[in-house]
PDB file of C-alpha atoms in Angstrom:
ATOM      1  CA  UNK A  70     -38.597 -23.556   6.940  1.00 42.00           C
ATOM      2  CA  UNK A  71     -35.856 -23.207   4.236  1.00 42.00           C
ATOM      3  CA  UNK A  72     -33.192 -20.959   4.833  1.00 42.00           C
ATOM      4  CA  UNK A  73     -31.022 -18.970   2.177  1.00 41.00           C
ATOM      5  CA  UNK A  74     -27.348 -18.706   2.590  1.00 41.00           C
ATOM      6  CA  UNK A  75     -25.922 -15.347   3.528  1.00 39.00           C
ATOM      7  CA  UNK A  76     -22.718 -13.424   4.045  1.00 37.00           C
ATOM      8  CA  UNK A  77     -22.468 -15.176   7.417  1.00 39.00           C
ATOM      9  CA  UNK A  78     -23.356 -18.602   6.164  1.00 40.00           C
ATOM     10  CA  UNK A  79     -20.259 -18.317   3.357  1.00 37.00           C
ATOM     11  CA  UNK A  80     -17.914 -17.058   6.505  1.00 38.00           C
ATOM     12  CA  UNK A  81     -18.675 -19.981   8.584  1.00 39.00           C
ATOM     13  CA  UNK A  82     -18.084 -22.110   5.896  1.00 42.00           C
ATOM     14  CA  UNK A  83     -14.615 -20.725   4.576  1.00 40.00           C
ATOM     15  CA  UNK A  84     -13.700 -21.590   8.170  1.00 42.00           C
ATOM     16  CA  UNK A  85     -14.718 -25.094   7.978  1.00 40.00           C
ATOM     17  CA  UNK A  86     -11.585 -27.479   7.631  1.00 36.00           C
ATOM     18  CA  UNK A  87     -10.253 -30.691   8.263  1.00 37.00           C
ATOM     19  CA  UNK A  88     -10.753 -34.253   7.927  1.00 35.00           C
ATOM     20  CA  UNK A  89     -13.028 -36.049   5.473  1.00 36.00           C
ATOM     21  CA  UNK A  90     -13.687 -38.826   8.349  1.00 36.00           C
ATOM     22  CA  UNK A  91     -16.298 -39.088  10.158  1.00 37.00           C
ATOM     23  CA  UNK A  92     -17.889 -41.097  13.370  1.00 38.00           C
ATOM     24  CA  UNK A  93     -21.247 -41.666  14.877  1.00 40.00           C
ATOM     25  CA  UNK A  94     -20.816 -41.758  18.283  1.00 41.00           C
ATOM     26  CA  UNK A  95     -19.191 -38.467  19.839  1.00 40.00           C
ATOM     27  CA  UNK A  96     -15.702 -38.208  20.238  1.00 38.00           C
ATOM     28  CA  UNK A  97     -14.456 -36.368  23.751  1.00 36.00           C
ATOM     29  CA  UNK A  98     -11.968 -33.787  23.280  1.00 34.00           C
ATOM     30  CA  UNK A  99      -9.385 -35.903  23.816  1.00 32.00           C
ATOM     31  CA  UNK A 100      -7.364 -37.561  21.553  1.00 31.00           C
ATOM     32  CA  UNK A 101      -7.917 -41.041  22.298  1.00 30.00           C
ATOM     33  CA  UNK A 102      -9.757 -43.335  20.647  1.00 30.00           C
ATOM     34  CA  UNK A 103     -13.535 -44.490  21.661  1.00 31.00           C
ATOM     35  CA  UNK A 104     -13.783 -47.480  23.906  1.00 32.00           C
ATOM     36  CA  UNK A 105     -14.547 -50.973  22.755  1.00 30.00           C
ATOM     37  CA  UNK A 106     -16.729 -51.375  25.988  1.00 31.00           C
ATOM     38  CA  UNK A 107     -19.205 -48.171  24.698  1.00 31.00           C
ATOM     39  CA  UNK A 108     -22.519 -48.886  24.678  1.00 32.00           C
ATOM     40  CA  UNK A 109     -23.311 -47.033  21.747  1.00 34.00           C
ATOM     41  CA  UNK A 110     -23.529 -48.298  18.308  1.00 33.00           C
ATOM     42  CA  UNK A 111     -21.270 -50.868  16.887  1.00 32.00           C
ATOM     43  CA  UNK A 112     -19.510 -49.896  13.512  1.00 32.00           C
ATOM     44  CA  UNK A 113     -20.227 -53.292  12.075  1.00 31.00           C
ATOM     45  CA  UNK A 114     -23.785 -53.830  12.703  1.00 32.00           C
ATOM     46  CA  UNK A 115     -26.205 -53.133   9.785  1.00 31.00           C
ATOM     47  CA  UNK A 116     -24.205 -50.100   8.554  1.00 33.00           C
ATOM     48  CA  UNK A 117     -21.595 -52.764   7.854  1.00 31.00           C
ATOM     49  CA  UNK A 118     -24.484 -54.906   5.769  1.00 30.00           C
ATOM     50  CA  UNK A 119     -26.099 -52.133   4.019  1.00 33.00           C
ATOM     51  CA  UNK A 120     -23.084 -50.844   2.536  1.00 37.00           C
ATOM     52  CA  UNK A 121     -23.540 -47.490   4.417  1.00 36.00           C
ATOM     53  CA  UNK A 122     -20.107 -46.394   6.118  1.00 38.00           C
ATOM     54  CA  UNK A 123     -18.108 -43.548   7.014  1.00 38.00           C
ATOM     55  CA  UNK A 124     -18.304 -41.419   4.217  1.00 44.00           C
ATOM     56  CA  UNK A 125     -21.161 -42.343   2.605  1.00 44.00           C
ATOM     57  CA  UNK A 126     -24.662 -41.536   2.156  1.00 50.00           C
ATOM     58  CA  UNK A 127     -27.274 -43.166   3.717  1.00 48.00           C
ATOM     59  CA  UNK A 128     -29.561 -44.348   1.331  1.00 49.00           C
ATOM     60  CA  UNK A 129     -33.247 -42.619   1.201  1.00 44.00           C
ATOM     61  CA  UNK A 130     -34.795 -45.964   2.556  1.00 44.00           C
ATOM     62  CA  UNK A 131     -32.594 -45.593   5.586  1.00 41.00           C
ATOM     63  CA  UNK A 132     -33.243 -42.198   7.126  1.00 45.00           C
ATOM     64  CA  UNK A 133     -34.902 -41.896  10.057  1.00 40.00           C
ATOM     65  CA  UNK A 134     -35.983 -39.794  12.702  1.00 38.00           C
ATOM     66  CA  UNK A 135     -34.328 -41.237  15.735  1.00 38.00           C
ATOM     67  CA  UNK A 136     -37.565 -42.332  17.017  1.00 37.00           C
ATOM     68  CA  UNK A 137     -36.776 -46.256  16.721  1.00 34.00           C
ATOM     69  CA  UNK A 138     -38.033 -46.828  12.889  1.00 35.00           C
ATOM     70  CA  UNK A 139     -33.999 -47.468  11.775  1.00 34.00           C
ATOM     71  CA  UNK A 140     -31.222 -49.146  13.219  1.00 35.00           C
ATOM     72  CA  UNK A 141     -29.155 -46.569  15.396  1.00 40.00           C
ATOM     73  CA  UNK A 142     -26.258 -47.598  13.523  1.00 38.00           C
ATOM     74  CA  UNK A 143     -26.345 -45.879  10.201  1.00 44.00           C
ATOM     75  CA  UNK A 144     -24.321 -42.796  10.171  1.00 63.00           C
ATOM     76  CA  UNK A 145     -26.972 -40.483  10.032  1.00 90.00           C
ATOM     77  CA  UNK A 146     -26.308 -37.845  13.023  1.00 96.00           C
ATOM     78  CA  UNK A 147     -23.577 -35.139  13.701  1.00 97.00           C
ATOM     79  CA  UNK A 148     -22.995 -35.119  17.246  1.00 97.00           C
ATOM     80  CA  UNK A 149     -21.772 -31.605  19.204  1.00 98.00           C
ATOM     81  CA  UNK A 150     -19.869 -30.522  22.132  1.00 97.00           C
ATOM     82  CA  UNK A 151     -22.087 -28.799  24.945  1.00 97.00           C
ATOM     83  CA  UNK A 152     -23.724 -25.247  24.430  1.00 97.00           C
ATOM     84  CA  UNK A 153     -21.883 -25.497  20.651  1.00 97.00           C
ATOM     85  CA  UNK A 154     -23.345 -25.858  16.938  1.00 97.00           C
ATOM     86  CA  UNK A 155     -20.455 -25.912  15.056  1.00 97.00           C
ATOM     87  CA  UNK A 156     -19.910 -28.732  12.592  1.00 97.00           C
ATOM     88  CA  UNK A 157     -17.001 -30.896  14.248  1.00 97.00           C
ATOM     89  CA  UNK A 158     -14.390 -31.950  11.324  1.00 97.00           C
ATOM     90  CA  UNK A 159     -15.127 -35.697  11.846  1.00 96.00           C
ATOM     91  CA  UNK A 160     -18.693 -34.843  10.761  1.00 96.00           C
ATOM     92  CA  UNK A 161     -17.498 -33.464   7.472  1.00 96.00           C
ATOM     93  CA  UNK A 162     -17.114 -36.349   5.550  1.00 94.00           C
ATOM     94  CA  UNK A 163     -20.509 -37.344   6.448  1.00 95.00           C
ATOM     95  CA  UNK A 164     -21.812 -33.971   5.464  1.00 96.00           C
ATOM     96  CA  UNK A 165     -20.534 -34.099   2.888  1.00 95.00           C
ATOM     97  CA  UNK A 166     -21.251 -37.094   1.739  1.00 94.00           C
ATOM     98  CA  UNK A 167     -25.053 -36.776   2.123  1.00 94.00           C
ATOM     99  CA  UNK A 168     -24.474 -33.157   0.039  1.00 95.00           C
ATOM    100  CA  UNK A 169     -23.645 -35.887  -2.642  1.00 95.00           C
ATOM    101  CA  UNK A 170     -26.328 -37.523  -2.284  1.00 94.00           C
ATOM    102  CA  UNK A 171     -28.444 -34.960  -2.953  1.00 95.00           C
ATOM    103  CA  UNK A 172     -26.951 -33.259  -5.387  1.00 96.00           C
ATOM    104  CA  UNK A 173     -27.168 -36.007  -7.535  1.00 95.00           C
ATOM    105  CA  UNK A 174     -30.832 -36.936  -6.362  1.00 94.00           C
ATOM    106  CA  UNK A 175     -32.520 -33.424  -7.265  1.00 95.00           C
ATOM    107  CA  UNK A 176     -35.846 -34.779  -6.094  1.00 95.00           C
ATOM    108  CA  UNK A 177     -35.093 -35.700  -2.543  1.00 95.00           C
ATOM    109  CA  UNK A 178     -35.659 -33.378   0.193  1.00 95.00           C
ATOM    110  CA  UNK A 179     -34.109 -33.835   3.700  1.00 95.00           C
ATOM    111  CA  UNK A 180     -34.496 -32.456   6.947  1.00 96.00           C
ATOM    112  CA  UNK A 181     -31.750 -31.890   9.237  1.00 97.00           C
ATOM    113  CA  UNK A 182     -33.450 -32.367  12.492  1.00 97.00           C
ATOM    114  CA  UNK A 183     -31.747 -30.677  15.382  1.00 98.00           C
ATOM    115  CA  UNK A 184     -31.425 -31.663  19.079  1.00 98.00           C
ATOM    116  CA  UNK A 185     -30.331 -30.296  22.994  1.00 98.00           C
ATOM    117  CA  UNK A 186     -29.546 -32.759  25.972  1.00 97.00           C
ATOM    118  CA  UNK A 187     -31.103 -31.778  28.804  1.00 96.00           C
ATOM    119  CA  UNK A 188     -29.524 -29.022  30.282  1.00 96.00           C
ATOM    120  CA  UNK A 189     -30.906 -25.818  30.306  1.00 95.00           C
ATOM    121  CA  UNK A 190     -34.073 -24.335  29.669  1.00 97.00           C
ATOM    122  CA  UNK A 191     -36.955 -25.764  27.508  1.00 97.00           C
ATOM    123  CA  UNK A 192     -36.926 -22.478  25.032  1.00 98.00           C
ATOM    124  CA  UNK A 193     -32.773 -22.632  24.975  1.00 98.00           C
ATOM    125  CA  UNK A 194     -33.107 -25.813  24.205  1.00 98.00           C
ATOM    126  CA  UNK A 195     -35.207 -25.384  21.013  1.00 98.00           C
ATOM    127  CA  UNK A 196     -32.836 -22.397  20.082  1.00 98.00           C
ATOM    128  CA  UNK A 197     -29.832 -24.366  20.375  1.00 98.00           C
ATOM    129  CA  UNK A 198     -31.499 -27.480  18.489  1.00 98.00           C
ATOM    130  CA  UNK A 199     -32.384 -25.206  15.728  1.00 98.00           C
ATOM    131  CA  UNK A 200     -29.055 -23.334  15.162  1.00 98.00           C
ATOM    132  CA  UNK A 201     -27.300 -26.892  15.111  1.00 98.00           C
ATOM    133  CA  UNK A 202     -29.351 -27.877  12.391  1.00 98.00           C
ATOM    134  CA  UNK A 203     -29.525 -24.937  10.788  1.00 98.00           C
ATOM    135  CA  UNK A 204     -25.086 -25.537  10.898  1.00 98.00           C
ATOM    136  CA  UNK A 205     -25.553 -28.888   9.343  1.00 98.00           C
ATOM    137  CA  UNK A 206     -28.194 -27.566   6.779  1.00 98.00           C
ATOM    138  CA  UNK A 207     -25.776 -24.203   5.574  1.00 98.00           C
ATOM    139  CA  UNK A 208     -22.372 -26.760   5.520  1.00 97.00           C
ATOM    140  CA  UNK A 209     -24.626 -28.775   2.949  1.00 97.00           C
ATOM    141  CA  UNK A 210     -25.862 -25.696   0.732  1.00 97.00           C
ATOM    142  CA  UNK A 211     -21.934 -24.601   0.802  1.00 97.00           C
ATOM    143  CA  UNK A 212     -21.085 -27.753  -0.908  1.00 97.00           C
ATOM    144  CA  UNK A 213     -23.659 -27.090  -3.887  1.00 97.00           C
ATOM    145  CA  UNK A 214     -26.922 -28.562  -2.446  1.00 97.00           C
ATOM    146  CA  UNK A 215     -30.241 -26.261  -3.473  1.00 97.00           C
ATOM    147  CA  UNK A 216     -31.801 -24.795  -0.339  1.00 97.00           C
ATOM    148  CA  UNK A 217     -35.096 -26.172  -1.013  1.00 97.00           C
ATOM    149  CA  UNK A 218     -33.656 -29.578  -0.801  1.00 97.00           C
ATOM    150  CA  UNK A 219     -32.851 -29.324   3.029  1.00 97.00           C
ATOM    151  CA  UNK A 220     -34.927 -28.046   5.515  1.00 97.00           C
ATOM    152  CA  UNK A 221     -33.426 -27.198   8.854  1.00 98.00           C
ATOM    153  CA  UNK A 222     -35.661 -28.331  12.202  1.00 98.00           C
ATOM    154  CA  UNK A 223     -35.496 -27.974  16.043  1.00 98.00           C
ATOM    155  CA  UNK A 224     -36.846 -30.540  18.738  1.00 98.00           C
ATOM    156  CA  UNK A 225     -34.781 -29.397  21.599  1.00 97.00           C
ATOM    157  CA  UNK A 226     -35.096 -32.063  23.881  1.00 97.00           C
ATOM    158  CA  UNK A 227     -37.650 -33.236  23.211  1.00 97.00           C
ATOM    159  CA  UNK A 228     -36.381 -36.350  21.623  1.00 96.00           C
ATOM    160  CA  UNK A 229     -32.998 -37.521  23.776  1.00 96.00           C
ATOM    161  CA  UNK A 230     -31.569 -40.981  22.161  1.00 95.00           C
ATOM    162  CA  UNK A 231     -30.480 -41.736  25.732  1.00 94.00           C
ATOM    163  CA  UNK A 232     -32.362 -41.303  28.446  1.00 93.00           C
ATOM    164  CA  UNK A 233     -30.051 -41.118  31.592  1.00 92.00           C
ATOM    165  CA  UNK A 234     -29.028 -38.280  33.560  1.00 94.00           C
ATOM    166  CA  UNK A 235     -24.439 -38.096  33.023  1.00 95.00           C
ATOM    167  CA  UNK A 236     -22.444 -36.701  30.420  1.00 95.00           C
ATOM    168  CA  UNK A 237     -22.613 -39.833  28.699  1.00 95.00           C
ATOM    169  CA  UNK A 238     -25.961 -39.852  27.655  1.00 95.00           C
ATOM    170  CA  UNK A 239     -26.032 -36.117  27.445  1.00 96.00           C
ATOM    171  CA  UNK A 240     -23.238 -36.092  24.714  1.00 96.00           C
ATOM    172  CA  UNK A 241     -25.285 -39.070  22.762  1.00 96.00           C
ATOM    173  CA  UNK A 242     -28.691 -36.903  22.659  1.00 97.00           C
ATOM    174  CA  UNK A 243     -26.443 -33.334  21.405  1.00 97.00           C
ATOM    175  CA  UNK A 244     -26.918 -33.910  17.755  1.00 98.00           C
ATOM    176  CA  UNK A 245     -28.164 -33.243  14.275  1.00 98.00           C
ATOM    177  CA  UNK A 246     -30.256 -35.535  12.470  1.00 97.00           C
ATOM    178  CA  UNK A 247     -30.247 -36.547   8.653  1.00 95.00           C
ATOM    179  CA  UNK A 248     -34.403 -37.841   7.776  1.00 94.00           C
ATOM    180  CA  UNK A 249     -35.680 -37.754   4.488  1.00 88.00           C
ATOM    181  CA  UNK A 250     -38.893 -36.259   3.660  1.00 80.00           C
TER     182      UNK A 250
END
């Protein structure tokens, strides 16, 4: 389903700012740094190899669906607080990055697949999925990307990256998706 950008879409955006950094793993709301015990992703695994880094696009051979087929390294998700869809400004710079991407691939189509930890109902869940997608999908048309290039995508919870049952794995499995199609 491809969305169009409307009055509320260019609001949103105009009240997008910050950083042009971004990170893979979620950041708490404080202001230190993550830990170098985390079992998440390491920043110098194949990301490091391939070129692809904070900032950049992942190349089209590299997307994935989170289902295993890619390294869980690349830079390829935007990561959100609980019960929120809003576009964190550490996730801009890979936003926008990817916007470049396509912008200057006008053949490639991606789909911003959008997912819910655990918590709360099945339906919410799919709701919530969708409208963070949907957030990542209207930040990229703001920065020049044609609509029909993304497509915007809900699995809920259907597809956790973590399985367990704390915040941690919670905050790894509330997040948005880049996969080419």
């Amino acid at each position: 389903m491809i969305k169009r950008i409307s009055f509320a879409a260019l609001a949103f955006a105009a009240g997008l700012s910050g950083c042009a950094t971004t990170a893979e793993e979620p950041q708490s709301t404080s202001a230190t740094a993550p830990s170098s015990t985390s079992s998440s992703p390491s920043s110098t695994g194949t990301a490091a190899r391939s070129g692809v880094g904070p900032g950049t696009a992942v190349p089209p051979s590299r997307f994935g669906t989170g289902s295993g087929n890619v390294s869980p390294d690349l830079k390829r998700s935007v990561y959100f607080e609980f019960d929120k869809y809003d576009v964190k400004p550490e996730y801009r710079g890979l936003v926008e990055a990817n916007a470049r991407w396509l912008k200057a691939n006008p053949k490639a189509r991606l789909v911003i697949e959008g997912n819910a930890d655990e918590q709360g109902s099945r339906e919410y869940n799919l709701a919530l999925g969708q409208k963070r997608a949907e957030s990542v999908s209207k930040m990229m048309t703001l920065l020049g990307v044609r609509a029909e290039q993304v497509e915007a995508i809900s699995y809920g919870e259907e597809r956790p990256r973590s399985d367990g049952h704390d915040e941690k794995a919670w905050s790894q499995n509330r997040r948005s998706d880049f996969a080419q199609r």
